[in-house]
C-alpha positions as a printed Julia matrix, in Angstrom:
704×3 Matrix{Float64}:
  -0.29    0.25    0.41
   0.8     3.19   -0.74
   2.69    5.35    2.34
   2.7     9.21    2.77
   4.06   11.0     5.72
   2.39   13.09    7.99
   3.86   16.1     6.95
   4.35   15.43    2.92
   0.3    15.08    2.77
   0.3    18.26    5.22
   2.37   19.93    2.89
   0.27   18.5    -0.4
  -2.77   19.88    1.25
  -1.77   23.36    1.25
  -0.62   23.03   -1.91
  -3.92   22.68   -3.14
  -4.51   25.98   -0.73
  -7.34   27.37    0.83
 -11.33   26.88   -0.66
 -11.23   30.72   -1.41
  -7.94   29.64   -3.65
  -9.91   26.99   -5.34
 -12.36   29.22   -6.17
 -10.05   31.73   -7.84
  -8.96   29.26  -10.49
  -9.28   30.92  -14.58
 -12.65   28.95  -14.66
 -14.64   31.98  -14.04
 -18.04   30.78  -14.15
 -20.82   29.27  -12.31
 -19.51   26.12  -12.87
 -16.56   27.55  -10.0
 -18.1    25.5    -7.45
 -19.9    27.09   -4.44
 -20.5    23.94   -3.74
 -17.31   23.9    -2.47
 -17.75   26.05    0.24
 -20.13   24.13    2.36
 -18.8    22.35    5.04
 -21.37   19.37    6.55
 -20.73   16.98    9.0
 -18.31   13.8     7.72
 -19.55   10.49    6.62
 -18.91    7.64    8.36
 -16.79    5.33    6.6
 -17.23    1.73    7.26
 -14.31   -0.76    7.78
 -15.12   -3.96    6.06
 -13.39   -7.78    7.26
 -13.97   -8.43    3.46
 -11.05   -5.85    2.28
  -7.68   -7.45    1.8
  -5.71   -5.9     4.65
  -1.73   -5.66    5.11
   0.38   -6.53    7.2
   0.17   -3.47   10.37
  -2.81   -1.7     8.77
  -5.52   -0.61   12.58
  -8.18    0.88   10.85
 -11.43    1.02   13.67
  -9.52   -0.7    16.0
  -8.78   -3.85   13.84
  -5.14   -5.01   13.3
  -4.42   -7.96   10.53
  -0.95   -9.64    9.69
   0.32  -12.72    9.53
   1.01  -15.3    12.04
   0.81  -18.57    9.9
   4.06  -17.95    7.49
   1.18  -17.96    4.39
   1.95  -14.43    4.12
  -1.62  -13.35    4.49
  -2.98  -11.61    6.83
  -5.33  -13.1    10.17
  -8.11  -11.03   12.01
  -8.32   -9.13   15.48
 -10.91   -6.92   16.51
 -11.31   -4.8    19.16
 -12.5    -6.04   22.43
 -15.44   -4.87   24.8
 -13.49   -1.6    26.31
 -11.58   -1.0    22.37
  -8.38   -3.11   23.43
  -7.39   -4.74   20.5
  -5.79   -8.57   20.54
  -3.44   -9.55   18.16
  -4.58  -12.97   16.68
  -3.32  -16.82   15.4
  -5.23  -18.08   12.79
  -8.75  -18.23   13.26
  -9.34  -16.77   16.65
 -10.57  -14.08   17.94
 -10.05  -12.4    21.77
 -11.5    -9.0    21.96
 -11.6    -9.85   25.87
 -11.19   -6.81   27.75
  -9.06   -7.99   30.54
  -6.6   -11.14   30.63
  -6.54  -11.64   26.73
  -6.25   -8.23   26.34
  -4.02   -5.14   25.24
  -2.69   -6.8    22.17
  -1.74   -9.97   23.69
  -1.11  -13.01   21.17
  -3.2   -15.87   22.33
  -1.2   -19.47   21.82
  -3.04  -21.86   19.55
  -2.83  -24.66   22.39
  -5.58  -21.62   24.06
  -8.49  -23.13   22.11
 -11.12  -24.55   23.97
 -13.41  -26.66   22.71
 -15.0   -27.02   19.27
 -18.85  -26.59   19.78
 -21.57  -26.42   16.85
 -20.93  -24.11   14.1
 -22.8   -21.33   13.46
 -22.32  -18.92   16.01
 -21.77  -17.7    19.74
 -24.3   -15.37   21.91
 -23.13  -12.72   24.53
 -21.95  -13.73   28.66
 -23.65  -12.15   31.51
 -20.53  -11.07   32.51
 -19.66   -8.05   30.31
 -16.57   -9.09   28.81
 -16.15  -10.58   25.59
 -14.91  -14.13   25.29
 -12.25  -16.03   23.2
 -13.51  -17.26   19.77
 -12.46  -20.18   18.21
 -12.84  -21.58   14.62
 -11.05  -24.68   13.3
 -10.74  -25.98    9.81
 -14.11  -27.54   10.04
 -16.04  -24.44   10.48
 -16.5   -24.79   14.74
 -16.47  -22.34   16.94
 -16.45  -21.88   20.56
 -15.34  -19.65   23.09
 -14.01  -18.85   27.25
 -13.32  -16.13   29.16
 -10.54  -16.19   31.63
 -12.98  -17.79   34.33
 -11.87  -21.29   32.03
 -16.28  -22.06   31.41
 -17.2   -23.04   28.16
 -20.33  -20.88   27.22
 -22.46  -22.86   24.88
 -23.09  -22.02   21.19
 -25.49  -19.58   20.13
 -25.95  -17.75   16.87
 -24.08  -14.42   17.14
 -21.08  -15.43   14.68
 -20.41  -15.99   10.53
 -17.79  -17.97    9.71
 -16.41  -18.25    7.04
 -13.23  -18.76    4.56
 -11.87  -15.17    3.63
  -7.77  -15.01    3.11
  -7.48  -18.41    1.03
  -4.99  -20.21    3.45
  -7.91  -23.1     3.65
  -8.76  -22.18    7.1
 -12.04  -20.4     8.39
 -12.24  -16.99    9.69
 -14.57  -15.04   11.86
 -17.14  -12.52   12.98
 -17.35  -11.42   16.6
 -20.05   -9.7    18.72
 -18.91   -7.43   20.95
 -20.18   -7.96   24.78
 -21.83   -4.13   24.12
 -24.07   -6.48   21.63
 -24.38   -3.33   19.36
 -22.17   -4.51   16.12
 -20.84   -7.68   14.18
 -18.32   -7.51   11.68
 -19.05   -9.74    8.92
 -16.2   -12.23    7.36
 -18.67  -11.92    4.15
 -16.97   -8.05    3.41
 -20.29   -6.79    5.16
 -20.7    -4.9     8.46
 -24.19   -5.37   10.22
 -25.51   -3.45   12.95
 -28.95   -4.62   15.36
 -30.69   -2.28   16.05
 -33.34   -2.59   19.24
 -35.67   -0.29   20.98
 -34.53    0.93   24.1
 -37.4     0.46   25.71
 -38.61   -2.38   23.74
 -40.81   -5.04   25.31
 -42.88   -8.27   24.23
 -45.12   -7.97   21.21
 -44.15   -5.01   20.48
 -43.26   -5.55   16.47
 -40.49   -3.49   16.35
 -39.41   -4.07   12.86
 -43.2    -4.08   11.3
 -41.88   -0.93    8.83
 -38.21   -0.17    8.16
 -36.73    2.62    5.78
 -33.74    4.53    5.58
 -32.57    7.79    3.68
 -29.03    8.73    3.99
 -27.82    8.45    6.94
 -31.17    8.39    9.41
 -32.88    5.38    9.12
 -36.61    4.72   10.75
 -38.3     1.55   12.15
 -41.94    1.23   13.32
 -43.15   -0.71   16.28
 -47.34   -0.76   15.96
 -47.81   -2.55   18.69
 -45.93   -0.49   21.33
 -48.23    0.57   24.12
 -46.86    4.22   25.47
 -49.94    5.56   24.08
 -52.48    3.26   25.45
 -52.48   -0.8    23.89
 -51.63   -0.94   20.75
 -51.11    2.29   20.11
 -47.7     2.55   18.44
 -44.47    4.45   17.86
 -41.33    4.68   15.63
 -38.2     4.97   16.28
 -35.21    7.44   14.46
 -31.43    5.5    14.3
 -27.93    7.51   12.99
 -27.64    5.03    9.72
 -24.02    4.81   10.15
 -23.95    3.65   13.68
 -26.94    2.5    15.51
 -27.32    5.02   17.1
 -31.34    5.61   18.71
 -31.77    9.22   18.63
 -35.6     9.64   19.08
 -38.98    8.27   19.77
 -42.03    9.23   17.78
 -45.46    9.47   19.22
 -48.59   10.98   17.71
 -49.5    14.14   19.76
 -52.81   12.84   20.06
 -52.7     8.92   19.98
 -54.41    6.39   21.63
 -55.13    2.51   21.85
 -55.91    0.38   18.73
 -54.32    3.32   16.35
 -51.02    0.79   14.87
 -48.73    3.8    14.64
 -45.82    2.72   12.99
 -47.45   -0.24   10.79
 -45.83    2.03    7.93
 -43.21    4.03    8.17
 -41.35    5.91    4.97
 -38.3     8.98    5.13
 -36.65   11.49    2.58
 -34.29   13.65    3.7
 -35.13   15.49    6.85
 -38.73   14.4     6.84
 -40.46   10.9     7.57
 -43.65    9.57    7.73
 -45.83    7.2     9.63
 -48.98    5.32    9.1
 -51.11    4.61   11.92
 -54.13    2.87    9.38
 -56.27    2.17   12.8
 -56.81    5.53   14.25
 -60.63    7.28   14.66
 -60.1    10.4    13.43
 -62.83   10.23   11.36
 -64.56    6.92   12.52
 -63.55    4.19   13.69
 -60.55    2.72   12.05
 -60.1     5.46    9.38
 -56.76    6.02    9.53
 -54.48    8.58    9.47
 -50.38    9.72    9.05
 -48.37   12.14   10.76
 -45.15   13.58    9.35
 -42.52   14.04   11.5
 -39.2    15.97   11.2
 -36.24   13.51   11.64
 -33.71   16.65   13.19
 -35.44   17.04   16.22
 -38.23   14.07   16.06
 -40.88   17.11   16.38
 -44.08   16.06   15.08
 -44.86   18.31   11.84
 -48.71   17.53   11.22
 -51.45   14.94   10.77
 -52.31   14.3     7.35
 -56.25   13.32    6.45
 -58.0    13.03    3.73
 -60.22   14.96    2.3
 -63.36   12.15    2.15
 -64.02   10.26    5.24
 -65.3     6.84    3.77
 -65.52    4.32    6.47
 -64.16    1.32    6.89
 -60.93    3.09    5.27
 -57.6     2.07    6.81
 -55.68    4.89    6.0
 -52.21    5.07    6.53
 -51.75    1.16    5.6
 -49.52    1.99    3.59
 -46.82    5.42    3.29
 -43.78    6.78    1.03
 -42.23    9.75    0.4
 -39.87   11.6    -2.19
 -38.67   15.14   -1.41
 -41.77   17.47   -0.62
 -44.33   14.81   -1.72
 -45.95   11.89    0.1
 -48.51    9.07   -0.41
 -50.68    7.62    1.94
 -52.53    3.9     0.75
 -56.02    2.79    2.28
 -56.33   -0.36    1.11
 -59.75   -0.99    2.47
 -61.47    2.46    1.36
 -64.75    2.24   -0.93
 -64.26    4.18   -3.75
 -64.53    1.38   -6.34
 -66.56   -0.4    -4.22
 -65.92   -3.06   -1.23
 -62.44   -3.0    -0.15
 -61.55   -1.47   -3.5
 -58.96    0.4    -2.1
 -57.6     4.27   -2.48
 -54.17    6.43   -2.43
 -53.61   10.33   -1.43
 -51.64   12.21   -2.31
 -49.67   15.12   -0.13
 -47.84   18.53    0.09
 -45.19   17.69    3.35
 -44.12   21.47    3.21
 -48.16   22.55    4.2
 -50.12   19.01    4.96
 -51.75   19.96    1.91
 -53.77   16.93   -0.25
 -52.97   17.38   -3.98
 -54.78   14.09   -5.29
 -57.07   10.76   -5.25
 -55.51    7.96   -6.29
 -58.3     5.42   -7.83
 -57.2     2.53  -10.5
 -59.07    3.8   -13.56
 -60.46    0.19  -13.65
 -60.95   -0.09  -10.03
 -63.74   -3.14   -8.68
 -64.32   -4.23   -5.74
 -61.69   -6.26   -3.43
 -58.98   -5.19   -5.76
 -56.95   -3.72   -2.3
 -55.64   -0.75   -4.72
 -53.25    0.99   -2.13
 -52.11   -2.22   -0.51
 -48.73   -0.71   -0.84
 -47.3     2.57   -2.26
 -44.35    3.8    -3.14
 -42.42    7.51   -5.0
 -40.03    8.15   -6.52
 -39.36   12.4    -7.88
 -42.59   13.2   -10.28
 -43.88    9.12  -10.65
 -45.97    7.44   -7.93
 -46.75    3.51   -8.28
 -49.72    1.79   -6.57
 -50.21   -1.82   -5.58
 -53.4    -3.66   -6.08
 -53.1    -7.25   -4.82
 -57.07   -7.69   -3.87
 -58.88  -10.83   -4.88
 -61.95  -10.56   -7.64
 -63.7   -14.06   -8.4
 -64.46  -12.31  -11.81
 -60.44  -13.14  -13.09
 -58.72  -10.42  -12.47
 -55.19  -10.05  -12.62
 -53.25   -8.32   -9.78
 -51.37   -5.5   -10.39
 -49.72   -2.11   -9.59
 -50.16    1.31  -11.41
 -48.28    4.51  -11.98
 -49.13    8.02  -11.43
 -48.1    11.48  -12.14
 -47.33   12.09   -8.52
 -47.45   16.04   -9.56
 -51.26   15.94  -10.82
 -52.63   12.69   -9.88
 -52.97   11.25  -13.21
 -52.43    7.82  -13.87
 -50.05    6.67  -16.48
 -49.72    2.92  -16.94
 -50.97   -0.91  -15.22
 -48.32   -2.54  -15.06
 -49.01   -6.51  -14.91
 -46.95   -9.45  -14.61
 -45.84  -11.22  -18.23
 -45.99  -14.45  -16.75
 -49.53  -13.68  -16.05
 -49.94  -13.22  -11.9
 -53.3   -13.73  -10.67
 -54.71  -12.46   -7.45
 -53.71  -15.62   -5.5
 -49.67  -14.39   -6.78
 -49.79  -11.69   -4.12
 -48.41   -9.66   -6.95
 -48.35   -5.69   -5.4
 -48.15   -6.97   -1.98
 -44.71   -5.09   -2.47
 -43.79   -1.76   -4.71
 -40.82    0.49   -4.58
 -39.6     3.09   -7.43
 -36.39    4.37   -7.6
 -35.7     6.81  -10.84
 -37.54    4.84  -14.2
 -37.04    1.55  -12.42
 -39.88    0.14  -10.28
 -40.17   -2.95   -8.7
 -43.6    -4.99   -7.8
 -42.8    -7.93   -5.09
 -45.45  -11.6    -5.55
 -44.6   -13.2    -2.28
 -47.08  -15.9    -3.13
 -46.11  -17.41   -7.19
 -44.74  -20.79   -7.4
 -41.77  -20.85   -8.97
 -39.46  -21.98   -7.07
 -42.02  -24.41   -4.71
 -45.71  -23.58   -3.46
 -45.74  -19.29   -2.21
 -42.19  -18.96   -2.83
 -42.77  -15.79   -4.19
 -40.85  -13.54   -6.75
 -40.64   -9.85   -8.08
 -40.87   -8.43  -11.07
 -38.59   -5.34  -12.36
 -40.4    -2.48  -14.6
 -39.23    0.75  -16.52
 -41.62    3.4   -15.4
 -41.04    5.81  -18.5
 -42.15    2.35  -20.49
 -44.44    0.37  -17.92
 -42.33   -2.88  -20.08
 -40.88   -5.26  -17.41
 -37.32   -5.79  -17.04
 -36.99   -8.71  -15.62
 -38.16  -10.99  -13.59
 -36.51  -11.74   -9.73
 -36.23  -15.37   -8.24
 -34.06  -16.29   -5.05
 -31.1   -18.44   -6.21
 -31.79  -20.7    -3.84
 -35.9   -20.13   -3.21
 -37.53  -22.87   -1.89
 -41.51  -23.06   -1.09
 -42.93  -21.0     1.74
 -40.1   -18.91    1.24
 -42.63  -15.73    0.66
 -39.83  -14.14   -1.04
 -41.06  -10.83   -2.29
 -43.32   -9.64    0.67
 -41.1    -6.66    0.97
 -38.89   -4.79   -1.7
 -37.13   -1.61   -1.51
 -35.06   -0.23   -4.65
 -31.93    2.49   -4.52
 -30.02    3.41   -7.55
 -29.35    0.4    -9.5
 -29.71   -1.95   -6.68
 -32.99   -3.39   -5.42
 -33.34   -5.32   -2.02
 -36.04   -8.09   -1.57
 -37.22   -9.79    1.75
 -38.46  -13.66    2.33
 -39.56  -13.01    6.03
 -40.08  -17.19    5.79
 -36.88  -18.52    4.73
 -35.39  -21.45    7.25
 -31.73  -20.28    7.08
 -31.4   -19.59   10.62
 -34.13  -21.74   11.72
 -37.89  -21.85   10.61
 -39.51  -18.46    9.39
 -36.12  -16.64   10.36
 -36.19  -15.02    7.13
 -33.38  -13.48    4.72
 -33.27  -10.87    2.22
 -31.3   -10.72   -1.26
 -29.55   -7.8    -3.47
 -30.12   -7.78   -6.94
 -28.63   -5.35   -9.53
 -31.08   -4.11  -11.36
 -29.69   -3.3   -14.56
 -29.06   -6.81  -15.47
 -31.59   -8.82  -12.71
 -28.53  -10.53  -10.92
 -29.06  -11.79   -7.4
 -25.46  -10.03   -5.86
 -25.82  -11.2    -2.09
 -28.14  -12.88    0.49
 -28.25  -10.75    3.69
 -29.1   -13.47    7.05
 -29.26  -12.19    9.97
 -25.35  -13.01   12.18
 -27.93  -14.16   15.3
 -31.0   -15.24   13.38
 -33.43  -17.47   15.33
 -36.73  -19.33   14.5
 -40.11  -16.97   13.83
 -37.71  -13.67   13.69
 -39.4   -12.89   10.38
 -36.29  -11.22    9.18
 -37.3    -9.83    5.39
 -41.29   -8.61    6.45
 -39.56   -4.81    5.89
 -36.65   -3.91    3.8
 -35.18   -0.9     2.95
 -31.96    0.75    1.11
 -29.98    3.7     0.73
 -27.02    3.7    -1.71
 -24.99    1.43    0.25
 -27.09    0.48    3.47
 -29.67   -1.64    3.7
 -32.3    -1.82    6.88
 -34.09   -4.96    7.11
 -36.64   -5.44    9.81
 -37.49   -8.77   11.56
 -40.53   -8.28   13.66
 -40.12  -11.44   15.46
 -37.16  -11.19   17.21
 -37.4   -12.03   20.83
 -33.89   -9.85   22.38
 -36.32   -7.84   24.25
 -39.19  -10.12   24.54
 -41.79  -12.56   22.8
 -41.98  -10.79   19.26
 -40.58   -7.59   20.29
 -38.72   -7.29   17.16
 -34.88   -6.17   15.83
 -33.76   -4.51   12.58
 -30.53   -4.94   10.8
 -28.17   -2.3     9.41
 -26.31   -3.79    6.63
 -23.06   -1.63    5.0
 -23.24   -3.03    1.68
 -19.37   -2.0     0.24
 -17.32   -4.94    0.98
 -14.61   -4.92   -1.85
 -16.39   -2.78   -4.37
 -13.46   -0.26   -4.76
 -15.28    2.99   -5.87
 -18.44    3.18   -4.82
 -21.18    5.59   -6.77
 -23.83    7.64   -4.48
 -25.87   10.56   -4.47
 -28.28    9.6    -7.76
 -29.9    12.17   -9.7
 -33.03   10.18  -10.99
 -35.5    11.15   -7.5
 -34.83    8.16   -5.39
 -33.06   10.35   -2.58
 -33.24   14.27   -3.4
 -35.08   15.42   -6.41
 -33.52   17.7    -9.05
 -33.61   21.04   -8.65
 -36.59   21.4   -11.33
 -38.05   17.89  -12.17
 -35.28   16.89  -13.91
 -34.28   13.28  -12.97
 -31.69   11.91  -14.76
 -31.88    7.79  -14.27
 -30.76    5.41  -11.96
 -26.85    5.61  -11.29
 -26.4     8.87  -12.73
 -26.76   12.72  -11.83
 -29.67   14.51  -13.07
 -30.67   15.02  -16.55
 -29.0    18.17  -19.13
 -29.29   19.97  -22.26
 -27.89   16.64  -24.24
 -28.36   13.88  -21.93
 -31.63   13.35  -20.13
 -29.94   10.14  -18.73
 -27.38   12.42  -17.38
 -24.23   12.6   -16.2
 -22.52    9.77  -15.08
 -18.83    9.03  -13.24
 -17.44    6.24  -12.52
 -14.0     5.11  -11.99
 -11.06    2.42  -13.24
  -7.78    0.69  -12.18
  -6.43    0.99   -8.41
  -6.03    2.77   -5.4
  -2.36    0.86   -4.7
  -0.46    1.5    -6.79
  -1.99    6.05   -7.42
  -3.97    4.61  -10.94
  -7.15    5.21  -10.26
  -8.38    6.8   -13.37
 -12.28    8.9   -13.45
 -14.47    8.97  -15.64
 -17.48   11.25  -16.85
 -19.68   10.09  -19.43
 -22.82   12.18  -21.14
 -21.38   15.18  -20.09
 -21.74   18.68  -22.27
 -19.76   17.4   -25.55
 -16.61   19.79  -26.32
 -17.21   21.34  -23.14
 -15.52   22.29  -19.38
 -15.72   20.21  -16.64
 -14.1    20.07  -12.97
 -12.92   16.5   -11.42
 -12.94   17.86   -7.45
 -12.28   16.4    -4.32
 -14.38   16.38   -0.87
 -13.8    14.78    2.53
 -17.6    14.79    3.12
 -21.12   13.59    1.59
 -23.93   16.75    1.29
 -26.58   15.58    3.47
 -25.43   11.83    4.28
 -25.27   11.07    0.57
 -28.04   11.95   -0.61
 -26.68   15.27   -2.0
 -28.32   19.08   -2.03
 -29.74   21.16   -5.08
 -27.07   23.11   -7.1
 -27.68   24.58  -10.49
 -29.02   21.54  -12.77
 -27.7    19.12  -10.68
 -27.1    17.26   -7.22
 -23.92   18.96   -5.01
 -22.4    15.73   -3.39
 -18.9    16.24   -2.66
 -18.4    18.53    0.11
 -16.32   19.82    2.96
 -12.72   20.4     1.8
 -12.19   20.67   -1.55
  -9.23   19.93   -3.4
 -10.02   20.88   -7.41
  -7.92   17.79   -8.81
  -8.21   18.51  -13.15
  -9.78   20.8   -15.4
 -10.92   18.66  -18.55
 -12.37   19.17  -21.68
 -14.61   16.52  -23.01
 -14.82   14.61  -26.48
 -17.53   15.27  -28.96
 -19.28   12.27  -27.24
 -19.84   14.47  -23.73
 -17.05   11.6   -22.41
 -13.91   12.96  -20.15
 -11.23   11.38  -18.1
  -8.56   12.56  -15.41
  -5.06   12.12  -15.94
  -3.55   13.07  -13.14
  -2.19   10.53   -9.72
  -5.75   11.62   -7.97
  -4.37   10.66   -4.29
  -1.23   12.43   -4.71
  -3.28   15.42   -6.12
  -5.55   15.13   -3.52
  -3.0    14.49   -0.48
  -4.83   11.84    0.54
  -3.64    9.45    2.92
  -4.03    5.6     2.99
  -6.99    4.82    4.89
  -8.26    8.03    4.27
 -12.01    8.19    2.05
 -12.72   10.96   -0.17
 -15.95   11.68   -2.21
 -15.56   12.89   -5.93
 -17.42   14.79   -8.25
 -17.32   16.11  -11.79
 -18.84   19.36  -12.03
 -19.29   21.0   -16.01
 -20.8    23.88  -18.12
 -24.16   23.05  -19.65
 -25.04   26.59  -21.11
 -27.69   27.32  -23.51
 -31.13   26.12  -22.75
 -30.44   23.4   -19.97
 -33.45   22.42  -17.99
 -33.11   24.78  -14.88
 -31.05   27.78  -16.7
 -28.23   27.85  -14.45
 -25.81   26.79  -16.99
 -23.99   23.99  -14.71
 -25.26   20.46  -14.05
 -22.97   17.96  -11.91
 -22.4    14.42  -12.06
 -23.13   11.82   -9.43
 -20.99   11.18   -6.82
 -18.15    9.06   -5.94
 -17.01    7.57   -2.63
 -13.12    6.27   -2.93
 -11.48    4.28    0.1
  -7.61    4.81   -0.42
């Protein structure tokens, strides 16, 4: 790995000049990047055990070095009181006393192996020795000499190609586990959780803020419900959300959604408009303060308004699956302006009929909303989903499965949308066995089906597709009755939406029978959250949720897309998934990518779909703006901020492509192990979408 001493780095940073110097460059136009003036909190860097480590590296308290003569690093982890321990082959011993302080554990210290799959936490508040042998067996003990039985908090996986299994570890604080597969998992529990809360029934995430619903929480009466806000980078609980007028049976938290600093929480059995008529509440996520209570303009009964909710920018959508606008339980949905709480439009299916279940699921991205209708019609109605213009409430298209998903497949049970890609779950589909489940990808501009998604290891009754979410080019699909960790323990799957290819399977490191992991899922950039409402950590069916950080060994990570999935583009000029906002020449938006290596310093940044023949600037920042969602700036979104470094001015070729030629890390003064953010800002004059004269690509996150 490339090494730079501290003084060299400081000299290089000074050579870049102050932010004022950056703005005083020869590029005297709006491209001069006022974006670089903004300083926002640094996004937390996530270190993954899946990455290749070099002897002597110590990122975030993790040490790695070779002790077995294979020249490949072995793993050590941070202990309960943040002591570190050097390890031999496959051994982690993060004990704060006895084995603490970097002491090497001899191979003969191994305890008797116990069953593979995991270990639990002890009651003495000290971390215990964890050992894996070549067969994958694991065990643990502390210095009291007692072996503690195997539970389910350890992942065992070969990761350094030496033929031995390597381990993930749970500290006794109970908060975080580092997975050997290259992902980090943080388990979320309500600070005041109790039996029957069903915490994890609903989940959502936007940037660095996550929200989890607990509809049977009883603070305001039996099953009044609540929701909890978390820092999605650390798993720290921020606030508990309660309705100002909460009452028994409201089920607040049955549905949740979040966009930027606004969250919406559904309470489908609230009685404000009559018995079980339902409502939804808006909250400010920075303060936890209730902003508004949303009610429909009509007051049909029964209703269930708030059964499903979604939000994008300043527009929210609320579903009421059992309203009677088109007949008994035909269903409806409503659009609201979140800045005023004003209803924009009521949505009904153009061909709606009784038992449609329209509004069972809803989602929104930019100016496009989607509503699922998974109901049953004895006359042979096909389950479907509907696209709407979220600014007018006009129906755009009806989505149908190409293989004829009938009502008993559950098509429309779950829906999600990001940019021009939508996903619809069909959790009772039978392709992999009875009620194994499936999901479908659609192009929202044409209504055309792109792909059908199936779990690579799908089996009967998995209910794959019970929950879906999408961010950029990554989709996540829940399968809450999957049995990997026991009967109905549950799981979730990641897919590349451009190819329909399965990327990974997410299984809780401490999963158990009837946890229902995957009952709810959400994703924002490289952070996914999976709800497990049946988990028993705080009592029977108290519930939990898991944050999964998906970076692994993926190298440069794109984020901050102008596709409507996060912060809306400045003038509704959304691009395609994975790109920046649309520009004058390319409606798909400009894309920033990278090739080459961080070690040695050969990384090349490439912008495509930029203004042909136009000037642009590659620049570096040490912060992800608004937790990675970005902020409106010019015709695009400002993604990279903080300490600004101007890397290189380049003229794009006739196809709108531009590549860097400088040594990125050297020019930017980057030290090994640092995480930096990159973006391309470019001139786009003469009739641009928002008439600002400049635009930006998506962001790119690189750990050196």
